[in-house]
């Protein structure tokens, strides 16, 4: 083995050192940051695996965007929760006759269901923020639990689990919404991104630095919303009803997480690529407004992987020209990193009740820089008006 290393040139030693440093940086992100929820879950952390009995009334606010089929399919899972005192408020973004008929029919059987809508002609204001404000102002209770028409709780004690996470000083509870492993490359990317983004959200909060939330499974107090003057700080943006509000109000003292099996919701398959495109652009739009350094940390993770990929490819190319062991060493950094990430993300996804496209991981990560670059380019072609009237 020493004979192999003795053939390394000074440049090859430098490149090996750079590759090793980038490799260790990637291991830090994967094993320390992304694996944090998994480590705490295995330790049976009381914040994540135990339902605290509570009879505190809860208002569940469901955002719908003219989704009659989703309402028909998913609303019963919310209306039939095993919880003693709760109301369900559905706010439909756009008044379509089919959704209204479904809501009228459900309201005859479920007396705790209420509904309203955002007029289609509303302009120059985020429809989702307006919808949520309508729901929050109509809510009778301080504990608010948010989800969307395209989501359903996986268990009947979802409300009990999320509401039971509150403590004396808690004002925000961050949850997780899983996504299926459906056929098709962009569906695989959706599944990967959902796990990665979910782990970023949960890990940051568990580390005492929450910086965004997911409106598909999120809870906060009505009193916090009014004390913060609602969405006043980001009212000029269409996006940000969930992530920016949490970013503005959450800290290590008032925020808790819950990713126990009973707390998780599941999101329907996203069939419309144009809707996915708007979500991606919205995320890129709001990300630059995040306060704190957590978002930059995860961008460093992405940059580190791209640099490691470039260094490994260069090592392989140089090694093929003469020193095959140098080529093998460069490829090993990348291969070992992928294997470790596959294991961590697969176990984490299983914990979060989501299937994970393990075999697709290398291909997805190779494609993502181009994929995200495409959406970044789309974002630059948008005007300010697009961010307040299209999403």
mmCIF file of N, CA and C in Angstrom, residues 9-122:
data_model
loop_
_atom_site.group_PDB
_atom_site.id
_atom_site.type_symbol
_atom_site.label_atom_id
_atom_site.label_comp_id
_atom_site.label_asym_id
_atom_site.label_seq_id
_atom_site.Cartn_x
_atom_site.Cartn_y
_atom_site.Cartn_z
ATOM 1 N N UNK A 9 2.009 12.365 -6.771
ATOM 2 C CA UNK A 9 2.722 13.625 -6.951
ATOM 3 C C UNK A 9 2.240 14.625 -5.896
ATOM 4 N N UNK A 10 2.946 15.755 -5.801
ATOM 5 C CA UNK A 10 2.537 16.787 -4.833
ATOM 6 C C UNK A 10 1.120 17.271 -5.134
ATOM 7 N N UNK A 11 0.814 17.466 -6.428
ATOM 8 C CA UNK A 11 -0.529 17.924 -6.815
ATOM 9 C C UNK A 11 -1.578 16.897 -6.423
ATOM 10 N N UNK A 12 -1.248 15.605 -6.597
ATOM 11 C CA UNK A 12 -2.207 14.558 -6.239
ATOM 12 C C UNK A 12 -2.436 14.505 -4.728
ATOM 13 N N UNK A 13 -1.388 14.751 -3.955
ATOM 14 C CA UNK A 13 -1.554 14.797 -2.499
ATOM 15 C C UNK A 13 -2.464 15.957 -2.087
ATOM 16 N N UNK A 14 -2.247 17.111 -2.706
ATOM 17 C CA UNK A 14 -3.106 18.260 -2.411
ATOM 18 C C UNK A 14 -4.563 17.948 -2.758
ATOM 19 N N UNK A 15 -4.778 17.358 -3.926
ATOM 20 C CA UNK A 15 -6.133 17.044 -4.370
ATOM 21 C C UNK A 15 -6.777 15.991 -3.470
ATOM 22 N N UNK A 16 -5.975 15.034 -3.021
ATOM 23 C CA UNK A 16 -6.495 14.025 -2.087
ATOM 24 C C UNK A 16 -6.906 14.672 -0.773
ATOM 25 N N UNK A 17 -6.083 15.607 -0.283
ATOM 26 C CA UNK A 17 -6.410 16.302 0.960
ATOM 27 C C UNK A 17 -7.685 17.127 0.835
ATOM 28 N N UNK A 18 -7.846 17.794 -0.302
ATOM 29 C CA UNK A 18 -9.061 18.585 -0.525
ATOM 30 C C UNK A 18 -10.289 17.670 -0.571
ATOM 31 N N UNK A 19 -10.158 16.564 -1.301
ATOM 32 C CA UNK A 19 -11.269 15.615 -1.414
ATOM 33 C C UNK A 19 -11.631 15.025 -0.056
ATOM 34 N N UNK A 20 -10.609 14.694 0.731
ATOM 35 C CA UNK A 20 -10.861 14.126 2.059
ATOM 36 C C UNK A 20 -11.560 15.149 2.956
ATOM 37 N N UNK A 21 -11.142 16.420 2.869
ATOM 38 C CA UNK A 21 -11.785 17.470 3.660
ATOM 39 C C UNK A 21 -13.249 17.649 3.281
ATOM 40 N N UNK A 22 -13.507 17.656 1.984
ATOM 41 C CA UNK A 22 -14.898 17.775 1.515
ATOM 42 C C UNK A 22 -15.722 16.560 1.924
ATOM 43 N N UNK A 23 -15.109 15.395 1.891
ATOM 44 C CA UNK A 23 -15.777 14.155 2.297
ATOM 45 C C UNK A 23 -16.164 14.214 3.779
ATOM 46 N N UNK A 24 -15.237 14.671 4.619
ATOM 47 C CA UNK A 24 -15.518 14.785 6.056
ATOM 48 C C UNK A 24 -16.611 15.820 6.335
ATOM 49 N N UNK A 25 -16.617 16.905 5.556
ATOM 50 C CA UNK A 25 -17.668 17.905 5.698
ATOM 51 C C UNK A 25 -19.031 17.297 5.377
ATOM 52 N N UNK A 26 -19.079 16.464 4.336
ATOM 53 C CA UNK A 26 -20.331 15.799 3.981
ATOM 54 C C UNK A 26 -20.779 14.831 5.072
ATOM 55 N N UNK A 27 -19.821 14.111 5.654
ATOM 56 C CA UNK A 27 -20.169 13.196 6.752
ATOM 57 C C UNK A 27 -20.724 13.964 7.943
ATOM 58 N N UNK A 28 -20.186 15.152 8.195
ATOM 59 C CA UNK A 28 -20.697 15.978 9.291
ATOM 60 C C UNK A 28 -22.173 16.312 9.066
ATOM 61 N N UNK A 29 -22.518 16.735 7.856
ATOM 62 C CA UNK A 29 -23.909 17.069 7.552
ATOM 63 C C UNK A 29 -24.810 15.845 7.658
ATOM 64 N N UNK A 30 -24.367 14.732 7.095
ATOM 65 C CA UNK A 30 -25.224 13.545 7.049
ATOM 66 C C UNK A 30 -25.386 12.921 8.433
ATOM 67 N N UNK A 31 -24.265 12.694 9.125
ATOM 68 C CA UNK A 31 -24.292 11.932 10.377
ATOM 69 C C UNK A 31 -24.627 12.785 11.597
ATOM 70 N N UNK A 32 -24.352 14.086 11.522
ATOM 71 C CA UNK A 32 -24.641 14.933 12.691
ATOM 72 C C UNK A 32 -25.933 15.724 12.533
ATOM 73 N N UNK A 33 -26.097 16.370 11.378
ATOM 74 C CA UNK A 33 -27.262 17.244 11.206
ATOM 75 C C UNK A 33 -28.482 16.465 10.710
ATOM 76 N N UNK A 34 -28.369 15.817 9.550
ATOM 77 C CA UNK A 34 -29.533 15.117 8.993
ATOM 78 C C UNK A 34 -29.956 13.938 9.863
ATOM 79 N N UNK A 35 -29.013 13.313 10.540
ATOM 80 C CA UNK A 35 -29.342 12.145 11.371
ATOM 81 C C UNK A 35 -29.811 12.518 12.767
ATOM 82 N N UNK A 36 -29.824 13.811 13.110
ATOM 83 C CA UNK A 36 -30.214 14.224 14.461
ATOM 84 C C UNK A 36 -31.622 13.746 14.848
ATOM 85 N N UNK A 37 -32.652 13.929 14.013
ATOM 86 C CA UNK A 37 -33.979 13.417 14.395
ATOM 87 C C UNK A 37 -33.980 11.911 14.641
ATOM 88 N N UNK A 38 -33.239 11.164 13.829
ATOM 89 C CA UNK A 38 -33.175 9.715 13.982
ATOM 90 C C UNK A 38 -32.494 9.340 15.291
ATOM 91 N N UNK A 39 -31.403 10.020 15.633
ATOM 92 C CA UNK A 39 -30.698 9.728 16.882
ATOM 93 C C UNK A 39 -31.597 9.973 18.093
ATOM 94 N N UNK A 40 -32.296 11.108 18.106
ATOM 95 C CA UNK A 40 -33.156 11.430 19.240
ATOM 96 C C UNK A 40 -34.351 10.494 19.321
ATOM 97 N N UNK A 41 -34.845 10.092 18.173
ATOM 98 C CA UNK A 41 -35.982 9.165 18.162
ATOM 99 C C UNK A 41 -35.575 7.817 18.752
ATOM 100 N N UNK A 42 -34.377 7.365 18.419
ATOM 101 C CA UNK A 42 -33.885 6.085 18.959
ATOM 102 C C UNK A 42 -33.657 6.155 20.460
ATOM 103 N N UNK A 43 -33.378 7.362 20.950
ATOM 104 C CA UNK A 43 -33.198 7.535 22.397
ATOM 105 C C UNK A 43 -34.534 7.704 23.119
ATOM 106 N N UNK A 44 -35.640 7.584 22.387
ATOM 107 C CA UNK A 44 -36.976 7.764 22.960
ATOM 108 C C UNK A 44 -37.126 9.120 23.624
ATOM 109 N N UNK A 45 -36.713 10.148 22.894
ATOM 110 C CA UNK A 45 -36.838 11.498 23.418
ATOM 111 C C UNK A 45 -38.309 11.808 23.691
ATOM 112 N N UNK A 46 -38.651 12.274 24.892
ATOM 113 C CA UNK A 46 -40.057 12.498 25.232
ATOM 114 C C UNK A 46 -40.738 13.552 24.376
ATOM 115 N N UNK A 47 -39.966 14.388 23.719
ATOM 116 C CA UNK A 47 -40.583 15.414 22.871
ATOM 117 C C UNK A 47 -41.108 14.844 21.570
ATOM 118 N N UNK A 48 -40.697 13.619 21.228
ATOM 119 C CA UNK A 48 -41.041 13.105 19.914
ATOM 120 C C UNK A 48 -41.866 11.831 19.931
ATOM 121 N N UNK A 49 -41.996 11.133 21.042
ATOM 122 C CA UNK A 49 -42.636 9.820 20.959
ATOM 123 C C UNK A 49 -43.738 9.613 21.992
ATOM 124 N N UNK A 50 -44.174 10.665 22.666
ATOM 125 C CA UNK A 50 -45.151 10.460 23.717
ATOM 126 C C UNK A 50 -46.303 11.444 23.576
ATOM 127 N N UNK A 51 -47.529 10.960 23.644
ATOM 128 C CA UNK A 51 -48.700 11.824 23.606
ATOM 129 C C UNK A 51 -49.046 12.224 25.031
ATOM 130 N N UNK A 52 -49.087 13.513 25.283
ATOM 131 C CA UNK A 52 -49.476 14.028 26.593
ATOM 132 C C UNK A 52 -50.994 14.223 26.588
ATOM 133 N N UNK A 53 -51.732 13.511 27.436
ATOM 134 C CA UNK A 53 -53.190 13.660 27.433
ATOM 135 C C UNK A 53 -53.603 15.116 27.660
ATOM 136 N N UNK A 54 -54.521 15.588 26.832
ATOM 137 C CA UNK A 54 -54.989 16.961 26.957
ATOM 138 C C UNK A 54 -56.410 17.059 26.453
ATOM 139 N N UNK A 55 -57.177 17.903 27.078
ATOM 140 C CA UNK A 55 -58.534 18.176 26.626
ATOM 141 C C UNK A 55 -58.675 19.607 26.131
ATOM 142 N N UNK A 56 -57.538 20.293 25.940
ATOM 143 C CA UNK A 56 -57.575 21.665 25.471
ATOM 144 C C UNK A 56 -58.215 21.723 24.090
ATOM 145 N N UNK A 57 -59.200 22.591 23.890
ATOM 146 C CA UNK A 57 -59.856 22.664 22.574
ATOM 147 C C UNK A 57 -58.895 23.127 21.485
ATOM 148 N N UNK A 58 -59.116 22.639 20.285
ATOM 149 C CA UNK A 58 -58.232 22.909 19.146
ATOM 150 C C UNK A 58 -59.072 23.327 17.942
ATOM 151 N N UNK A 59 -58.565 24.293 17.189
ATOM 152 C CA UNK A 59 -59.169 24.680 15.907
ATOM 153 C C UNK A 59 -58.266 24.185 14.780
ATOM 154 N N UNK A 60 -58.787 23.304 13.940
ATOM 155 C CA UNK A 60 -58.039 22.789 12.795
ATOM 156 C C UNK A 60 -58.423 23.621 11.569
ATOM 157 N N UNK A 61 -57.433 24.237 10.929
ATOM 158 C CA UNK A 61 -57.680 25.090 9.761
ATOM 159 C C UNK A 61 -57.126 24.392 8.523
ATOM 160 N N UNK A 62 -58.008 24.142 7.566
ATOM 161 C CA UNK A 62 -57.650 23.406 6.347
ATOM 162 C C UNK A 62 -57.683 24.368 5.163
ATOM 163 N N UNK A 63 -56.541 24.530 4.519
ATOM 164 C CA UNK A 63 -56.474 25.377 3.320
ATOM 165 C C UNK A 63 -56.748 24.519 2.086
ATOM 166 N N UNK A 64 -57.685 24.973 1.259
ATOM 167 C CA UNK A 64 -58.026 24.259 0.027
ATOM 168 C C UNK A 64 -57.943 25.222 -1.146
ATOM 169 N N UNK A 65 -57.410 24.739 -2.237
ATOM 170 C CA UNK A 65 -57.305 25.577 -3.439
ATOM 171 C C UNK A 65 -58.124 24.934 -4.564
ATOM 172 N N UNK A 66 -59.437 25.061 -4.430
ATOM 173 C CA UNK A 66 -60.353 24.491 -5.427
ATOM 174 C C UNK A 66 -59.985 23.039 -5.735
ATOM 175 N N UNK A 67 -60.021 22.215 -4.679
ATOM 176 C CA UNK A 67 -59.626 20.807 -4.777
ATOM 177 C C UNK A 67 -60.776 19.902 -4.325
ATOM 178 N N UNK A 68 -61.856 19.821 -5.074
ATOM 179 C CA UNK A 68 -63.015 19.038 -4.617
ATOM 180 C C UNK A 68 -62.708 17.564 -4.392
ATOM 181 N N UNK A 69 -61.913 16.957 -5.289
ATOM 182 C CA UNK A 69 -61.598 15.529 -5.130
ATOM 183 C C UNK A 69 -60.790 15.298 -3.863
ATOM 184 N N UNK A 70 -59.829 16.193 -3.588
ATOM 185 C CA UNK A 70 -59.016 16.050 -2.381
ATOM 186 C C UNK A 70 -59.860 16.235 -1.129
ATOM 187 N N UNK A 71 -60.769 17.213 -1.146
ATOM 188 C CA UNK A 71 -61.654 17.412 -0.001
ATOM 189 C C UNK A 71 -62.500 16.169 0.260
ATOM 190 N N UNK A 72 -63.061 15.639 -0.800
ATOM 191 C CA UNK A 72 -63.901 14.441 -0.670
ATOM 192 C C UNK A 72 -63.119 13.279 -0.082
ATOM 193 N N UNK A 73 -61.881 13.151 -0.483
ATOM 194 C CA UNK A 73 -61.052 12.014 -0.085
ATOM 195 C C UNK A 73 -60.457 12.169 1.311
ATOM 196 N N UNK A 74 -59.976 13.367 1.636
ATOM 197 C CA UNK A 74 -59.158 13.544 2.840
ATOM 198 C C UNK A 74 -59.877 14.154 4.042
ATOM 199 N N UNK A 75 -60.920 14.933 3.803
ATOM 200 C CA UNK A 75 -61.573 15.615 4.918
ATOM 201 C C UNK A 75 -62.131 14.666 5.984
ATOM 202 N N UNK A 76 -62.692 13.494 5.615
ATOM 203 C CA UNK A 76 -63.169 12.582 6.668
ATOM 204 C C UNK A 76 -62.087 12.161 7.663
ATOM 205 N N UNK A 77 -60.830 12.055 7.206
ATOM 206 C CA UNK A 77 -59.739 11.683 8.113
ATOM 207 C C UNK A 77 -59.530 12.744 9.192
ATOM 208 N N UNK A 78 -59.859 13.994 8.872
ATOM 209 C CA UNK A 78 -59.717 15.087 9.831
ATOM 210 C C UNK A 78 -60.971 15.202 10.697
ATOM 211 N N UNK A 79 -62.118 15.017 10.083
ATOM 212 C CA UNK A 79 -63.382 15.178 10.807
ATOM 213 C C UNK A 79 -63.654 14.045 11.792
ATOM 214 N N UNK A 80 -62.998 12.907 11.609
ATOM 215 C CA UNK A 80 -63.258 11.743 12.458
ATOM 216 C C UNK A 80 -62.100 11.448 13.408
ATOM 217 N N UNK A 81 -61.438 12.488 13.850
ATOM 218 C CA UNK A 81 -60.347 12.338 14.810
ATOM 219 C C UNK A 81 -60.890 11.990 16.204
ATOM 220 N N UNK A 82 -60.100 11.231 16.936
ATOM 221 C CA UNK A 82 -60.467 10.870 18.306
ATOM 222 C C UNK A 82 -59.941 11.946 19.257
ATOM 223 N N UNK A 83 -60.702 13.011 19.355
ATOM 224 C CA UNK A 83 -60.335 14.136 20.216
ATOM 225 C C UNK A 83 -61.615 14.765 20.740
ATOM 226 N N UNK A 84 -61.666 15.104 22.025
ATOM 227 C CA UNK A 84 -62.937 15.486 22.633
ATOM 228 C C UNK A 84 -63.501 16.830 22.199
ATOM 229 N N UNK A 85 -62.648 17.793 21.875
ATOM 230 C CA UNK A 85 -63.153 19.141 21.630
ATOM 231 C C UNK A 85 -62.343 19.815 20.533
ATOM 232 N N UNK A 86 -62.861 19.809 19.324
ATOM 233 C CA UNK A 86 -62.177 20.494 18.239
ATOM 234 C C UNK A 86 -63.172 20.894 17.154
ATOM 235 N N UNK A 87 -62.785 21.909 16.416
ATOM 236 C CA UNK A 87 -63.556 22.366 15.270
ATOM 237 C C UNK A 87 -62.665 22.300 14.028
ATOM 238 N N UNK A 88 -63.288 22.163 12.876
ATOM 239 C CA UNK A 88 -62.563 22.132 11.607
ATOM 240 C C UNK A 88 -63.077 23.279 10.749
ATOM 241 N N UNK A 89 -62.155 24.133 10.329
ATOM 242 C CA UNK A 89 -62.503 25.281 9.489
ATOM 243 C C UNK A 89 -61.808 25.111 8.141
ATOM 244 N N UNK A 90 -62.578 24.927 7.091
ATOM 245 C CA UNK A 90 -62.030 24.805 5.742
ATOM 246 C C UNK A 90 -62.198 26.143 5.039
ATOM 247 N N UNK A 91 -61.098 26.683 4.530
ATOM 248 C CA UNK A 91 -61.166 27.928 3.767
ATOM 249 C C UNK A 91 -60.740 27.605 2.341
ATOM 250 N N UNK A 92 -61.668 27.765 1.422
ATOM 251 C CA UNK A 92 -61.426 27.417 0.025
ATOM 252 C C UNK A 92 -60.911 28.645 -0.729
ATOM 253 N N UNK A 93 -59.741 28.509 -1.317
ATOM 254 C CA UNK A 93 -59.134 29.597 -2.090
ATOM 255 C C UNK A 93 -59.774 29.609 -3.480
ATOM 256 N N UNK A 94 -60.875 30.312 -3.604
ATOM 257 C CA UNK A 94 -61.649 30.312 -4.836
ATOM 258 C C UNK A 94 -62.935 29.530 -4.619
ATOM 259 N N UNK A 95 -64.046 30.150 -4.879
ATOM 260 C CA UNK A 95 -65.332 29.513 -4.582
ATOM 261 C C UNK A 95 -65.819 28.725 -5.791
ATOM 262 N N UNK A 96 -65.554 27.410 -5.807
ATOM 263 C CA UNK A 96 -66.072 26.572 -6.890
ATOM 264 C C UNK A 96 -67.268 25.775 -6.372
ATOM 265 N N UNK A 97 -68.235 25.585 -7.241
ATOM 266 C CA UNK A 97 -69.508 24.976 -6.851
ATOM 267 C C UNK A 97 -69.333 23.554 -6.335
ATOM 268 N N UNK A 98 -68.423 22.787 -6.935
ATOM 269 C CA UNK A 98 -68.255 21.392 -6.544
ATOM 270 C C UNK A 98 -67.721 21.275 -5.113
ATOM 271 N N UNK A 99 -66.720 22.095 -4.778
ATOM 272 C CA UNK A 99 -66.186 22.080 -3.414
ATOM 273 C C UNK A 99 -67.248 22.527 -2.414
ATOM 274 N N UNK A 100 -68.011 23.536 -2.777
ATOM 275 C CA UNK A 100 -69.054 24.026 -1.877
ATOM 276 C C UNK A 100 -70.111 22.962 -1.628
ATOM 277 N N UNK A 101 -70.461 22.213 -2.662
ATOM 278 C CA UNK A 101 -71.437 21.130 -2.493
ATOM 279 C C UNK A 101 -70.921 20.061 -1.542
ATOM 280 N N UNK A 102 -69.645 19.722 -1.685
ATOM 281 C CA UNK A 102 -69.036 18.715 -0.812
ATOM 282 C C UNK A 102 -69.024 19.191 0.628
ATOM 283 N N UNK A 103 -68.643 20.442 0.831
ATOM 284 C CA UNK A 103 -68.581 20.993 2.188
ATOM 285 C C UNK A 103 -69.973 21.092 2.814
ATOM 286 N N UNK A 104 -70.972 21.463 2.021
ATOM 287 C CA UNK A 104 -72.347 21.510 2.527
ATOM 288 C C UNK A 104 -72.810 20.128 2.959
ATOM 289 N N UNK A 105 -72.480 19.139 2.149
ATOM 290 C CA UNK A 105 -72.900 17.765 2.461
ATOM 291 C C UNK A 105 -72.217 17.259 3.728
ATOM 292 N N UNK A 106 -70.905 17.522 3.848
ATOM 293 C CA UNK A 106 -70.188 17.092 5.052
ATOM 294 C C UNK A 106 -70.701 17.813 6.299
ATOM 295 N N UNK A 107 -71.050 19.089 6.152
ATOM 296 C CA UNK A 107 -71.483 19.868 7.318
ATOM 297 C C UNK A 107 -72.804 19.357 7.891
ATOM 298 N N UNK A 108 -73.580 18.648 7.087
ATOM 299 C CA UNK A 108 -74.823 18.063 7.590
ATOM 300 C C UNK A 108 -74.547 16.903 8.547
ATOM 301 N N UNK A 109 -73.440 16.207 8.308
ATOM 302 C CA UNK A 109 -73.100 15.050 9.143
ATOM 303 C C UNK A 109 -72.118 15.396 10.250
ATOM 304 N N UNK A 110 -71.315 16.416 10.046
ATOM 305 C CA UNK A 110 -70.283 16.784 11.020
ATOM 306 C C UNK A 110 -70.554 18.212 11.494
ATOM 307 N N UNK A 111 -71.106 18.338 12.673
ATOM 308 C CA UNK A 111 -71.514 19.641 13.197
ATOM 309 C C UNK A 111 -70.328 20.512 13.606
ATOM 310 N N UNK A 112 -69.128 19.915 13.701
ATOM 311 C CA UNK A 112 -67.940 20.697 14.059
ATOM 312 C C UNK A 112 -67.198 21.203 12.828
ATOM 313 N N UNK A 113 -67.825 21.088 11.654
ATOM 314 C CA UNK A 113 -67.220 21.572 10.409
ATOM 315 C C UNK A 113 -67.801 22.939 10.054
ATOM 316 N N UNK A 114 -66.899 23.874 9.752
ATOM 317 C CA UNK A 114 -67.282 25.203 9.277
ATOM 318 C C UNK A 114 -66.464 25.504 8.022
ATOM 319 N N UNK A 115 -66.974 26.364 7.157
ATOM 320 C CA UNK A 115 -66.214 26.646 5.949
ATOM 321 C C UNK A 115 -66.485 28.057 5.439
ATOM 322 N N UNK A 116 -65.491 28.564 4.693
ATOM 323 C CA UNK A 116 -65.595 29.869 4.067
ATOM 324 C C UNK A 116 -64.769 29.817 2.782
ATOM 325 N N UNK A 117 -64.635 30.962 2.120
ATOM 326 C CA UNK A 117 -63.849 30.966 0.884
ATOM 327 C C UNK A 117 -63.246 32.342 0.649
ATOM 328 N N UNK A 118 -62.201 32.360 -0.191
ATOM 329 C CA UNK A 118 -61.579 33.604 -0.628
ATOM 330 C C UNK A 118 -62.144 33.933 -2.003
ATOM 331 N N UNK A 119 -62.734 35.098 -2.201
ATOM 332 C CA UNK A 119 -63.289 35.438 -3.520
ATOM 333 C C UNK A 119 -62.253 35.345 -4.626
ATOM 334 N N UNK A 120 -62.666 34.793 -5.747
ATOM 335 C CA UNK A 120 -61.748 34.614 -6.879
ATOM 336 C C UNK A 120 -61.196 35.947 -7.351
ATOM 337 N N UNK A 121 -61.995 37.002 -7.260
ATOM 338 C CA UNK A 121 -61.576 38.297 -7.800
ATOM 339 C C UNK A 121 -60.582 39.034 -6.918
ATOM 340 N N UNK A 122 -60.231 38.481 -5.741
ATOM 341 C CA UNK A 122 -59.254 39.134 -4.865
ATOM 342 C C UNK A 122 -57.912 39.279 -5.574
#
